[in-house]
Coordinates of C-alpha atoms and ligand atoms in Angstrom, one line a residue:
M1 CA 39.6 0.1 105.2
K2 CA 40.7 0.6 101.5
S3 CA 41.3 -2.3 99.2
S4 CA 44.4 -2.5 97.1
P5 CA 44.7 -1.6 94.3
W6 CA 42.6 1.5 94.7
W7 CA 40.2 0.8 91.9
K8 CA 39.0 -2.6 93.0
E9 CA 36.2 -1.3 95.1
A10 CA 36.3 2.4 94.3
T11 CA 33.3 4.6 93.8
I12 CA 33.8 6.7 90.6
Y13 CA 31.8 9.8 89.7
Q14 CA 31.2 10.4 86.1
I15 CA 31.3 14.0 85.1
Y16 CA 29.8 15.1 81.7
P17 CA 31.8 18.3 81.6
R18 CA 29.5 20.2 79.4
S19 CA 26.6 19.8 81.9
F20 CA 28.4 20.1 85.2
F21 CA 29.2 23.7 86.0
D22 CA 29.7 26.7 83.7
S23 CA 32.4 29.1 84.9
N24 CA 32.2 31.8 82.2
G25 CA 28.5 32.3 81.4
D26 CA 28.5 30.8 77.9
G27 CA 25.9 28.3 78.9
E28 CA 28.2 25.2 78.7
G29 CA 30.1 23.6 81.5
D30 CA 33.9 23.7 81.4
L31 CA 37.1 22.5 83.2
Q32 CA 37.3 25.5 85.5
G33 CA 33.7 24.8 86.4
V34 CA 34.7 21.2 87.3
T35 CA 37.6 22.4 89.3
S36 CA 35.5 24.8 91.3
K37 CA 33.1 22.0 92.2
L38 CA 35.6 19.4 93.3
E39 CA 35.0 20.2 96.9
Y40 CA 31.4 19.1 96.3
V41 CA 32.6 15.9 94.7
K42 CA 34.8 15.2 97.7
L43 CA 31.9 15.9 100.0
L44 CA 29.9 13.2 98.2
G45 CA 32.5 10.7 99.3
V46 CA 33.7 9.2 96.0
D47 CA 37.2 8.0 95.3
A48 CA 37.7 9.2 91.7
I49 CA 36.2 11.1 88.9
W50 CA 35.9 10.1 85.3
L51 CA 35.4 12.9 82.8
S52 CA 33.7 12.4 79.4
P53 CA 35.7 14.0 76.6
F54 CA 36.8 17.6 76.7
Y55 CA 39.2 17.4 73.7
T56 CA 39.2 19.6 70.6
S57 CA 36.1 18.6 68.8
P58 CA 33.4 20.1 66.5
N59 CA 31.1 18.5 69.0
K60 CA 28.8 16.6 66.7
D61 CA 28.6 13.8 69.2
G62 CA 29.1 15.5 72.6
G63 CA 32.9 15.5 72.1
Y64 CA 33.1 11.8 71.3
D65 CA 34.1 13.1 67.9
V66 CA 37.7 14.0 68.6
A67 CA 39.7 16.3 66.3
D68 CA 42.8 16.5 68.5
P69 CA 43.0 14.0 71.3
R70 CA 45.9 15.8 72.9
D71 CA 44.4 19.2 73.4
V72 CA 41.4 20.8 75.1
D73 CA 38.5 22.3 73.2
P74 CA 38.3 26.0 73.8
R75 CA 34.7 25.6 75.0
F76 CA 36.1 23.7 78.0
G77 CA 39.3 25.8 78.5
N78 CA 42.9 24.9 77.8
L79 CA 45.6 22.4 78.8
A80 CA 46.6 24.6 81.8
D81 CA 43.0 24.3 83.0
A82 CA 43.2 20.5 82.6
K83 CA 46.4 20.4 84.6
K84 CA 44.9 22.5 87.3
M85 CA 41.8 20.3 87.5
I86 CA 44.0 17.2 87.9
D87 CA 46.2 18.8 90.5
V88 CA 43.3 20.1 92.6
A89 CA 41.6 16.7 92.4
H90 CA 44.8 15.0 93.6
S91 CA 45.1 17.5 96.4
L92 CA 41.6 16.4 97.6
D93 CA 42.7 12.7 97.2
L94 CA 40.5 12.1 94.2
R95 CA 41.9 10.1 91.3
V96 CA 41.2 11.3 87.8
L97 CA 40.2 9.1 84.8
V98 CA 39.7 10.6 81.3
D99 CA 38.1 9.2 78.2
V100 CA 40.1 7.9 75.3
V101 CA 38.2 7.4 72.0
P102 CA 40.2 4.9 69.9
N103 CA 37.5 3.7 67.5
H104 CA 37.2 6.9 65.5
F105 CA 38.3 10.4 65.0
S106 CA 36.3 13.4 64.0
D107 CA 36.3 14.2 60.3
Q108 CA 38.0 17.4 61.4
H109 CA 41.1 15.6 62.6
V110 CA 44.1 16.5 60.5
W111 CA 44.5 12.9 59.5
F112 CA 41.0 12.7 57.9
Q113 CA 41.5 16.1 56.2
D114 CA 44.8 14.8 54.8
A115 CA 43.1 11.6 53.7
L116 CA 40.5 13.5 51.8
K117 CA 43.2 15.5 49.9
A118 CA 45.6 12.6 49.4
G119 CA 43.1 10.5 47.4
R120 CA 42.5 6.7 46.8
G121 CA 45.2 4.2 47.6
S122 CA 47.2 6.8 49.7
A123 CA 49.0 6.1 53.0
E124 CA 46.7 8.8 54.5
R125 CA 43.6 6.9 53.5
S126 CA 44.9 3.6 54.9
R127 CA 44.5 5.0 58.5
F128 CA 40.7 4.8 58.0
H129 CA 38.5 2.3 56.1
F130 CA 38.2 3.8 52.6
Y131 CA 36.7 1.6 49.9
D132 CA 35.2 1.9 46.4
A133 CA 31.6 0.9 45.7
N134 CA 31.1 -2.7 44.5
P135 CA 31.2 -3.1 40.7
D136 CA 27.4 -3.1 40.7
G137 CA 27.4 0.3 42.3
T138 CA 26.3 -0.9 45.8
L139 CA 27.9 0.1 49.0
P140 CA 31.0 -1.8 50.2
N141 CA 28.8 -3.6 52.7
N142 CA 25.3 -3.3 54.3
W143 CA 26.2 -2.4 57.8
I144 CA 24.0 0.1 59.5
S145 CA 25.4 2.9 61.7
L146 CA 24.7 2.6 65.4
F147 CA 23.2 6.1 65.2
G148 CA 20.9 5.1 62.3
G149 CA 21.3 5.2 58.5
S150 CA 24.1 3.7 56.5
S151 CA 27.6 3.3 58.0
W152 CA 29.2 4.5 54.7
T153 CA 29.6 8.1 53.5
Q154 CA 30.9 9.0 50.1
V155 CA 33.7 11.5 49.5
E156 CA 34.2 13.7 46.5
D157 CA 36.3 11.3 44.4
G158 CA 33.7 8.6 44.8
Q159 CA 35.2 6.4 47.6
F160 CA 33.3 5.6 50.7
Y161 CA 34.5 5.6 54.3
L162 CA 33.2 3.5 57.2
H163 CA 31.6 5.1 60.3
L164 CA 29.9 2.9 62.9
F165 CA 28.6 6.1 64.5
D166 CA 27.9 9.6 62.9
S167 CA 29.3 10.4 59.4
S168 CA 31.5 12.9 61.2
Q169 CA 33.2 10.1 63.1
P170 CA 35.3 8.1 60.6
D171 CA 36.4 4.7 62.0
L172 CA 40.1 4.2 62.4
N173 CA 41.9 1.3 60.8
W174 CA 43.7 -0.4 63.6
E175 CA 45.8 -2.5 61.2
S176 CA 47.7 0.7 60.5
P177 CA 50.8 0.9 62.8
E178 CA 50.5 4.7 62.8
V179 CA 47.1 4.4 64.5
A180 CA 48.4 2.2 67.2
A181 CA 51.5 4.5 67.7
D182 CA 49.4 7.6 67.8
F183 CA 47.1 6.3 70.6
E184 CA 50.1 5.2 72.6
T185 CA 51.3 8.8 72.3
T186 CA 47.9 10.0 73.5
L187 CA 47.9 7.7 76.5
R188 CA 51.3 8.8 77.6
F189 CA 50.4 12.4 77.0
W190 CA 47.6 12.3 79.6
L191 CA 49.5 10.1 82.0
D192 CA 52.4 12.5 81.9
L193 CA 49.9 15.3 82.6
G194 CA 48.9 13.4 85.7
V195 CA 45.8 11.4 85.1
D196 CA 45.3 8.1 86.9
G197 CA 43.7 6.2 84.1
F198 CA 41.2 5.9 81.3
R199 CA 37.7 5.0 80.3
I200 CA 38.0 3.4 76.8
D201 CA 35.2 4.4 74.5
V202 CA 33.8 1.6 72.3
A203 CA 36.7 -0.6 73.5
H204 CA 35.2 -3.7 71.7
G205 CA 34.9 -2.0 68.3
L206 CA 38.5 -1.3 67.2
V207 CA 39.0 -4.4 65.0
K208 CA 36.7 -5.1 62.1
E209 CA 36.5 -8.4 60.4
D210 CA 35.4 -9.1 56.8
V211 CA 34.7 -5.5 56.1
L212 CA 33.6 -6.4 52.6
K213 CA 31.0 -9.0 53.6
D214 CA 27.3 -8.2 54.0
H215 CA 25.5 -9.2 57.2
P216 CA 22.5 -11.4 56.6
D217 CA 20.2 -9.3 58.7
P218 CA 21.6 -5.8 59.1
Q219 CA 18.4 -4.2 60.4
G220 CA 17.9 -7.0 63.0
L221 CA 21.5 -6.5 64.0
S222 CA 21.1 -2.8 64.3
D223 CA 17.9 -3.2 66.4
A224 CA 19.6 -5.8 68.6
L225 CA 22.4 -3.4 69.5
R226 CA 20.0 -0.8 70.7
L227 CA 18.9 -1.3 74.4
D228 CA 15.8 0.8 73.9
M229 CA 14.6 -1.2 71.0
P230 CA 12.2 -3.9 72.2
M231 CA 13.1 -7.3 70.8
D232 CA 12.4 -10.9 71.6
P233 CA 15.4 -11.8 73.8
E234 CA 16.0 -15.0 72.0
K235 CA 16.3 -13.1 68.7
R236 CA 18.5 -10.5 70.3
Y237 CA 20.9 -13.0 71.9
G238 CA 21.0 -14.9 68.6
L239 CA 22.1 -11.9 66.6
L240 CA 24.5 -10.2 69.0
P241 CA 27.4 -12.8 68.7
T242 CA 27.2 -12.2 64.9
V243 CA 28.3 -8.6 65.0
P244 CA 31.2 -8.4 62.6
F245 CA 32.6 -5.2 64.1
F246 CA 32.5 -5.8 67.8
D247 CA 34.4 -8.0 70.2
R248 CA 36.8 -9.5 67.6
Q249 CA 39.9 -11.3 69.0
G250 CA 42.2 -8.7 67.6
V251 CA 41.2 -6.1 70.2
H252 CA 42.8 -8.0 72.9
E253 CA 46.2 -7.7 71.3
I254 CA 45.8 -3.9 71.5
Y255 CA 45.0 -4.0 75.2
R256 CA 47.9 -6.2 76.0
K257 CA 50.2 -3.6 74.5
W258 CA 48.3 -0.8 76.4
R259 CA 48.7 -2.8 79.6
T260 CA 52.5 -2.9 79.2
L261 CA 52.4 0.9 78.7
F262 CA 50.2 1.4 81.8
D263 CA 52.5 -0.9 83.9
S264 CA 55.5 1.1 82.8
Y265 CA 54.1 3.9 85.1
G266 CA 54.8 1.5 88.0
D267 CA 53.5 2.6 91.4
R268 CA 51.2 5.2 89.8
D269 CA 48.7 2.4 89.8
V270 CA 47.2 3.4 86.5
M271 CA 43.8 1.8 85.6
A272 CA 41.7 1.5 82.6
V273 CA 38.0 0.5 82.2
A274 CA 36.6 -0.7 79.0
E275 CA 33.2 0.3 77.5
A276 CA 32.5 -3.1 75.9
W277 CA 29.0 -4.2 75.2
V278 CA 29.6 -7.9 74.5
H279 CA 27.6 -11.0 74.2
P280 CA 27.6 -13.7 75.6
P281 CA 28.3 -12.1 78.9
V282 CA 31.3 -14.3 79.6
N283 CA 33.2 -12.5 76.8
A284 CA 33.5 -9.5 79.1
T285 CA 35.9 -11.5 81.2
R286 CA 38.5 -11.5 78.4
Y287 CA 39.0 -7.7 78.7
V288 CA 40.1 -8.1 82.3
R289 CA 42.6 -10.9 81.9
P290 CA 45.7 -10.2 84.0
D291 CA 47.6 -8.8 81.1
E292 CA 44.8 -6.7 79.7
L293 CA 42.6 -4.0 81.2
H294 CA 41.6 -3.5 84.9
Q295 CA 37.9 -3.2 84.6
V296 CA 35.1 -3.6 82.1
F297 CA 31.8 -1.9 82.5
N298 CA 28.8 -4.1 83.3
F299 CA 25.8 -2.6 81.7
D300 CA 23.3 -5.1 83.0
L301 CA 21.7 -2.7 85.4
L302 CA 21.2 0.1 82.9
D303 CA 18.1 -1.6 81.5
A304 CA 17.2 -4.0 84.2
P305 CA 13.6 -4.0 85.4
F306 CA 12.9 -3.5 89.1
I307 CA 12.2 -7.2 89.6
S308 CA 14.0 -9.2 92.2
S309 CA 14.6 -12.3 90.2
H310 CA 16.0 -10.3 87.3
L311 CA 18.3 -8.3 89.5
Y312 CA 19.4 -11.4 91.3
D313 CA 20.3 -13.1 88.0
V314 CA 22.3 -10.2 86.6
M315 CA 24.1 -9.3 89.8
S316 CA 25.0 -12.8 90.8
R317 CA 26.1 -13.6 87.2
S318 CA 28.5 -10.6 87.1
I319 CA 30.0 -11.5 90.4
E320 CA 30.5 -15.1 89.4
L321 CA 31.9 -14.2 86.0
M322 CA 34.4 -11.7 87.4
K323 CA 35.4 -14.2 90.2
S324 CA 36.3 -16.7 87.4
V325 CA 39.0 -14.2 86.4
N326 CA 39.9 -13.3 89.9
T327 CA 38.5 -9.8 89.9
L328 CA 35.4 -7.9 91.0
P329 CA 32.6 -6.5 88.9
T330 CA 31.6 -2.9 88.1
W331 CA 28.1 -1.4 88.6
A332 CA 26.4 1.5 86.9
L333 CA 22.8 2.5 87.2
S334 CA 23.0 5.5 84.8
N335 CA 25.4 7.1 82.3
H336 CA 25.4 9.8 79.6
D337 CA 24.0 7.3 77.1
S338 CA 21.0 5.9 78.9
P339 CA 17.8 7.2 80.5
R340 CA 18.4 8.4 84.1
V341 CA 17.7 5.6 86.6
A342 CA 15.1 7.6 88.5
S343 CA 13.1 8.2 85.3
R344 CA 13.4 4.6 84.3
V345 CA 12.5 2.7 87.5
G346 CA 10.9 5.5 89.7
E347 CA 12.4 7.8 92.3
Q348 CA 12.0 5.7 95.4
Q349 CA 13.0 2.6 93.5
S350 CA 16.2 4.2 92.2
R351 CA 17.3 5.1 95.8
A352 CA 16.6 1.6 96.9
L353 CA 18.6 0.2 94.0
A354 CA 21.5 2.5 94.6
L355 CA 21.8 1.6 98.3
F356 CA 21.6 -2.1 97.3
V357 CA 24.3 -1.7 94.7
F358 CA 26.6 0.3 97.0
G359 CA 27.0 -2.7 99.3
L360 CA 27.9 -5.2 96.5
P361 CA 31.5 -6.3 95.9
G362 CA 33.3 -4.3 93.2
S363 CA 33.5 -0.8 91.9
T364 CA 30.5 1.5 91.5
Y365 CA 30.1 4.3 88.9
I366 CA 27.8 7.2 89.7
Y367 CA 26.7 9.5 86.9
A368 CA 26.7 13.1 88.0
G369 CA 23.1 14.1 89.0
Q370 CA 22.2 10.6 89.9
E371 CA 23.0 11.5 93.6
L372 CA 20.4 14.2 93.3
G373 CA 17.8 11.8 92.0
L374 CA 17.6 13.8 88.8
L375 CA 15.1 12.8 86.2
D376 CA 15.6 12.9 82.4
G377 CA 15.0 16.5 81.2
V378 CA 12.0 17.2 79.1
I379 CA 13.5 18.5 75.8
P380 CA 11.5 20.1 73.0
D381 CA 12.5 18.5 69.7
E382 CA 13.9 21.8 68.3
S383 CA 16.5 21.8 71.2
R384 CA 17.7 18.3 70.7
Q385 CA 21.4 17.9 69.8
D386 CA 22.1 14.2 69.8
P387 CA 23.1 12.8 66.4
I388 CA 20.9 9.8 67.1
Y389 CA 17.8 12.1 66.9
L390 CA 19.1 13.8 63.8
R391 CA 20.2 10.6 61.9
T392 CA 16.9 8.8 62.6
Q393 CA 14.8 11.8 61.5
G394 CA 13.4 12.0 65.0
L395 CA 12.3 8.4 65.2
Q396 CA 14.6 8.0 68.2
K397 CA 14.7 10.8 70.6
G398 CA 18.3 10.2 71.6
R399 CA 20.2 10.8 74.8
D400 CA 19.9 14.6 75.5
G401 CA 17.4 13.9 78.3
A402 CA 20.1 12.5 80.5
R403 CA 22.5 15.3 79.7
V404 CA 20.6 18.3 81.0
P405 CA 22.9 20.4 83.2
L406 CA 23.0 20.0 87.0
P407 CA 20.9 22.3 89.3
W408 CA 23.1 23.8 91.9
N409 CA 21.1 26.4 93.7
G410 CA 18.3 29.0 93.7
D411 CA 14.7 28.6 92.8
R412 CA 14.6 29.0 89.1
A413 CA 16.3 27.5 86.1
P414 CA 19.2 27.5 85.3
F415 CA 19.7 27.0 89.1
G416 CA 23.2 28.5 89.3
F417 CA 24.6 26.2 86.6
T418 CA 25.4 29.2 84.4
S419 CA 24.9 32.9 84.4
G420 CA 23.9 32.6 80.7
T421 CA 21.5 30.3 78.9
P422 CA 22.1 26.6 79.4
W423 CA 23.0 24.6 76.3
L424 CA 20.0 22.4 77.0
P425 CA 16.8 23.7 78.6
M426 CA 16.6 23.1 82.3
Q427 CA 13.4 22.2 84.2
D428 CA 11.8 24.8 86.5
G429 CA 10.4 21.9 88.5
W430 CA 13.8 21.0 89.7
K431 CA 13.9 23.6 92.5
E432 CA 13.7 20.9 95.2
L433 CA 16.5 19.0 93.6
T434 CA 19.3 21.5 93.8
V435 CA 22.5 20.7 95.6
E436 CA 21.8 23.6 97.9
K437 CA 18.4 22.3 98.9
Q438 CA 19.4 18.7 99.3
L439 CA 22.5 19.5 101.4
A440 CA 20.1 21.1 103.9
E441 CA 17.6 18.3 103.9
P442 CA 18.7 15.3 105.9
K443 CA 16.5 12.9 104.1
S444 CA 17.4 14.0 100.6
S445 CA 18.8 11.8 97.9
L446 CA 22.1 13.6 98.1
N447 CA 22.4 12.9 101.8
L448 CA 21.4 9.3 101.3
Y449 CA 24.3 8.9 98.9
R450 CA 26.7 10.7 101.2
N451 CA 25.8 8.6 104.2
A452 CA 25.8 5.4 102.1
L453 CA 29.2 6.0 100.6
S454 CA 30.7 6.8 104.0
L455 CA 29.2 3.7 105.6
R456 CA 30.3 1.7 102.6
A457 CA 33.9 2.8 103.1
E458 CA 33.6 1.9 106.7
H459 CA 31.9 -1.5 106.5
L460 CA 31.7 -2.9 103.0
V461 CA 35.0 -2.4 101.2
N462 CA 37.6 -5.1 101.2
I463 CA 35.6 -7.6 103.2
G464 CA 35.5 -10.3 100.6
D465 CA 32.7 -12.5 99.3
I466 CA 28.9 -12.1 99.2
E467 CA 26.4 -14.5 100.6
W468 CA 22.9 -14.2 99.1
I469 CA 20.2 -14.5 101.7
E470 CA 16.9 -16.1 100.7
S471 CA 17.2 -14.9 97.1
P472 CA 14.3 -15.8 94.8
L473 CA 16.5 -18.5 93.4
H474 CA 17.3 -19.8 96.9
G475 CA 13.6 -20.4 97.5
S476 CA 12.5 -17.2 99.2
K477 CA 9.0 -17.1 100.4
N478 CA 8.8 -13.5 99.3
P479 CA 9.7 -12.6 95.7
S480 CA 9.6 -8.9 96.6
L481 CA 12.7 -9.3 98.8
L482 CA 16.3 -9.5 97.7
A483 CA 19.1 -9.7 100.3
Y484 CA 22.7 -10.5 100.9
R485 CA 25.3 -10.5 103.6
R486 CA 28.9 -9.3 103.5
G487 CA 31.1 -9.3 106.6
N488 CA 28.9 -8.3 109.5
V489 CA 26.4 -6.3 107.4
S490 CA 23.2 -7.6 105.8
V491 CA 21.6 -5.6 103.0
Y492 CA 17.8 -6.1 102.4
M493 CA 15.9 -4.6 99.5
N494 CA 12.1 -4.6 99.7
L495 CA 10.9 -4.2 96.1
G496 CA 7.2 -4.5 97.1
E497 CA 4.6 -1.8 97.7
S498 CA 4.0 -2.8 101.3
S499 CA 6.5 -3.0 104.2
D500 CA 7.9 -6.3 105.1
E501 CA 9.1 -7.9 108.3
V502 CA 12.2 -10.0 108.4
E503 CA 13.7 -11.9 111.4
I504 CA 17.0 -10.2 112.0
T505 CA 18.7 -8.6 114.9
G506 CA 21.2 -5.9 114.7
K507 CA 21.5 -2.2 114.3
V508 CA 20.0 -0.5 111.3
L509 CA 22.8 1.5 109.7
I510 CA 20.8 3.2 106.9
V511 CA 17.6 2.9 105.0
S512 CA 16.7 4.4 101.7
A513 CA 13.1 5.4 102.5
G514 CA 10.7 5.4 105.4
T515 CA 11.4 4.5 108.9
P516 CA 12.3 0.9 109.9
D517 CA 10.7 -0.5 112.9
G518 CA 12.6 -3.0 115.0
R519 CA 11.4 -5.2 117.9
D520 CA 11.6 -8.8 119.2
G521 CA 14.3 -9.8 116.7
K522 CA 12.3 -8.5 113.8
I523 CA 12.9 -5.5 111.6
T524 CA 10.3 -4.0 109.4
I525 CA 11.6 -2.9 106.0
P526 CA 9.6 0.0 104.6
A527 CA 8.0 -0.5 101.1
I528 CA 10.3 0.1 98.2
S529 CA 13.4 0.5 100.3
T530 CA 16.8 -0.9 101.0
L531 CA 18.1 -1.3 104.5
W532 CA 21.6 -2.1 105.9
V533 CA 21.8 -4.0 109.2
Q534 CA 24.9 -4.4 111.2
H535 CA 25.1 -7.6 113.2
Ligands
GLC1 C1 30.2 5.6 73.4 C2 29.9 6.9 74.1 C3 28.8 7.6 73.4 C4 29.3 7.9 72.0 C5 29.8 6.7 71.3 C6 30.5 7.0 70.0 O1 29.2 4.7 73.4 O2 29.6 6.6 75.4 O3 28.4 8.7 74.1 O4 28.2 8.5 71.3 O5 30.6 5.9 72.1 O6 31.8 7.6 70.4
CA2 CA1 31.6 27.6 79.9

């Protein structure tokens, strides 16, 4: 049974187009490549795809530096290819979400080029954040770019422009009515081409407050914003609400207008999901108020350790928070910005976690390659492309490891991804992980995902609330166990290194590892595995 609207409990497959499938041998994935693999996506059993940007871009930040948001970059194809991809997806009953990047443009966008020419005080510059240095020669403020280094870059006539990310990504000034109007044009452009919705990049960043005010602890702030930067949690959670450029009230005005636009498409059932890293967590609920967006990403699992009490805390909190605004949470174990889950928590652990998450209420995002159990690629420094690596002078390795192309078939890299040389080096050791091999192996990660998604659709969608069973906080005897029940299915995860016996009767629907053993009203849950039982 499907819930209504379609996105409430959807499974959405994130495609990083450059790494998915290369149709023309230039070593980079493209839209025709995506189209040719949609049958595979369908086979996986997801409801929708979300594509990271494929718009015209100098590609300094994997296409999140957009030079023309209403055209396709030649490396990915052209608009006709985009239309074809959307149409083929629809013919397979897959919805299509695309990225929209409203916080910044590329410095190659015609607006920025015009701003450079037009000079200080011009209308062209007012679309961005251009300022002079302070009278004492210091920068307009002390903010640090999220990619490292200053967030200000100087242009020829001496003015500086703000960029929260790479210097090639000038931030847009959302107080300019032209900026707002241009994005509405972009949203309509893609909706008119047929897409079903959007993933909104840096959705919490559009409005900046007090641009000319220094932050008291810019380095602390910058570290606090980086998930991979170890920091005392108290310090981190103290700093996060002080970010002057994220999660300001003004962003909600923007999304209210966008919602009106989305709703004007009526029964198309358009949906938008916000990438909004906010703190405290309750702030996320504001993005999904009835007159704003439909979903907000929940990033809690991207860095959660494989510890039952921690997982219980973040999962139950998301469910409760979203319930308070009458909606359901979203879940993501991996994306193009974070280490792959199998690398982070371990291969068997990542399967258990995925199977556990697939039963939870809400919508699940799966990052292409996650279903194969891919690990982060090993990348020699000279092949790295992420601006984070370049801007931190190699101090931070960046995100390329999670962006290595997918292995499709054969015994040697590049495993059918391309007939040329892949844009990032692929791992020879991945020969057991190809789609071809895994389709043929009943116990593969891919087949676990396929079976799980099909059982999810059958038993765990649109069946209402969750009831935690003996969670650590409910006084479980065994902290290595985490469990819940929805409808007539119970989901048990054994996080421990040894198998565990629970007193339940029912039919085992699926298990993520090992072989469960059931007798006398007891079922043995193999070590490091998740098991679904139907009562
Ligand atoms: C988002 C994207 C990330 C990009 C950044 C700047 O966080 O997911 O890949 O680098 O925005 O656009
Ligand atoms: Ca290509």
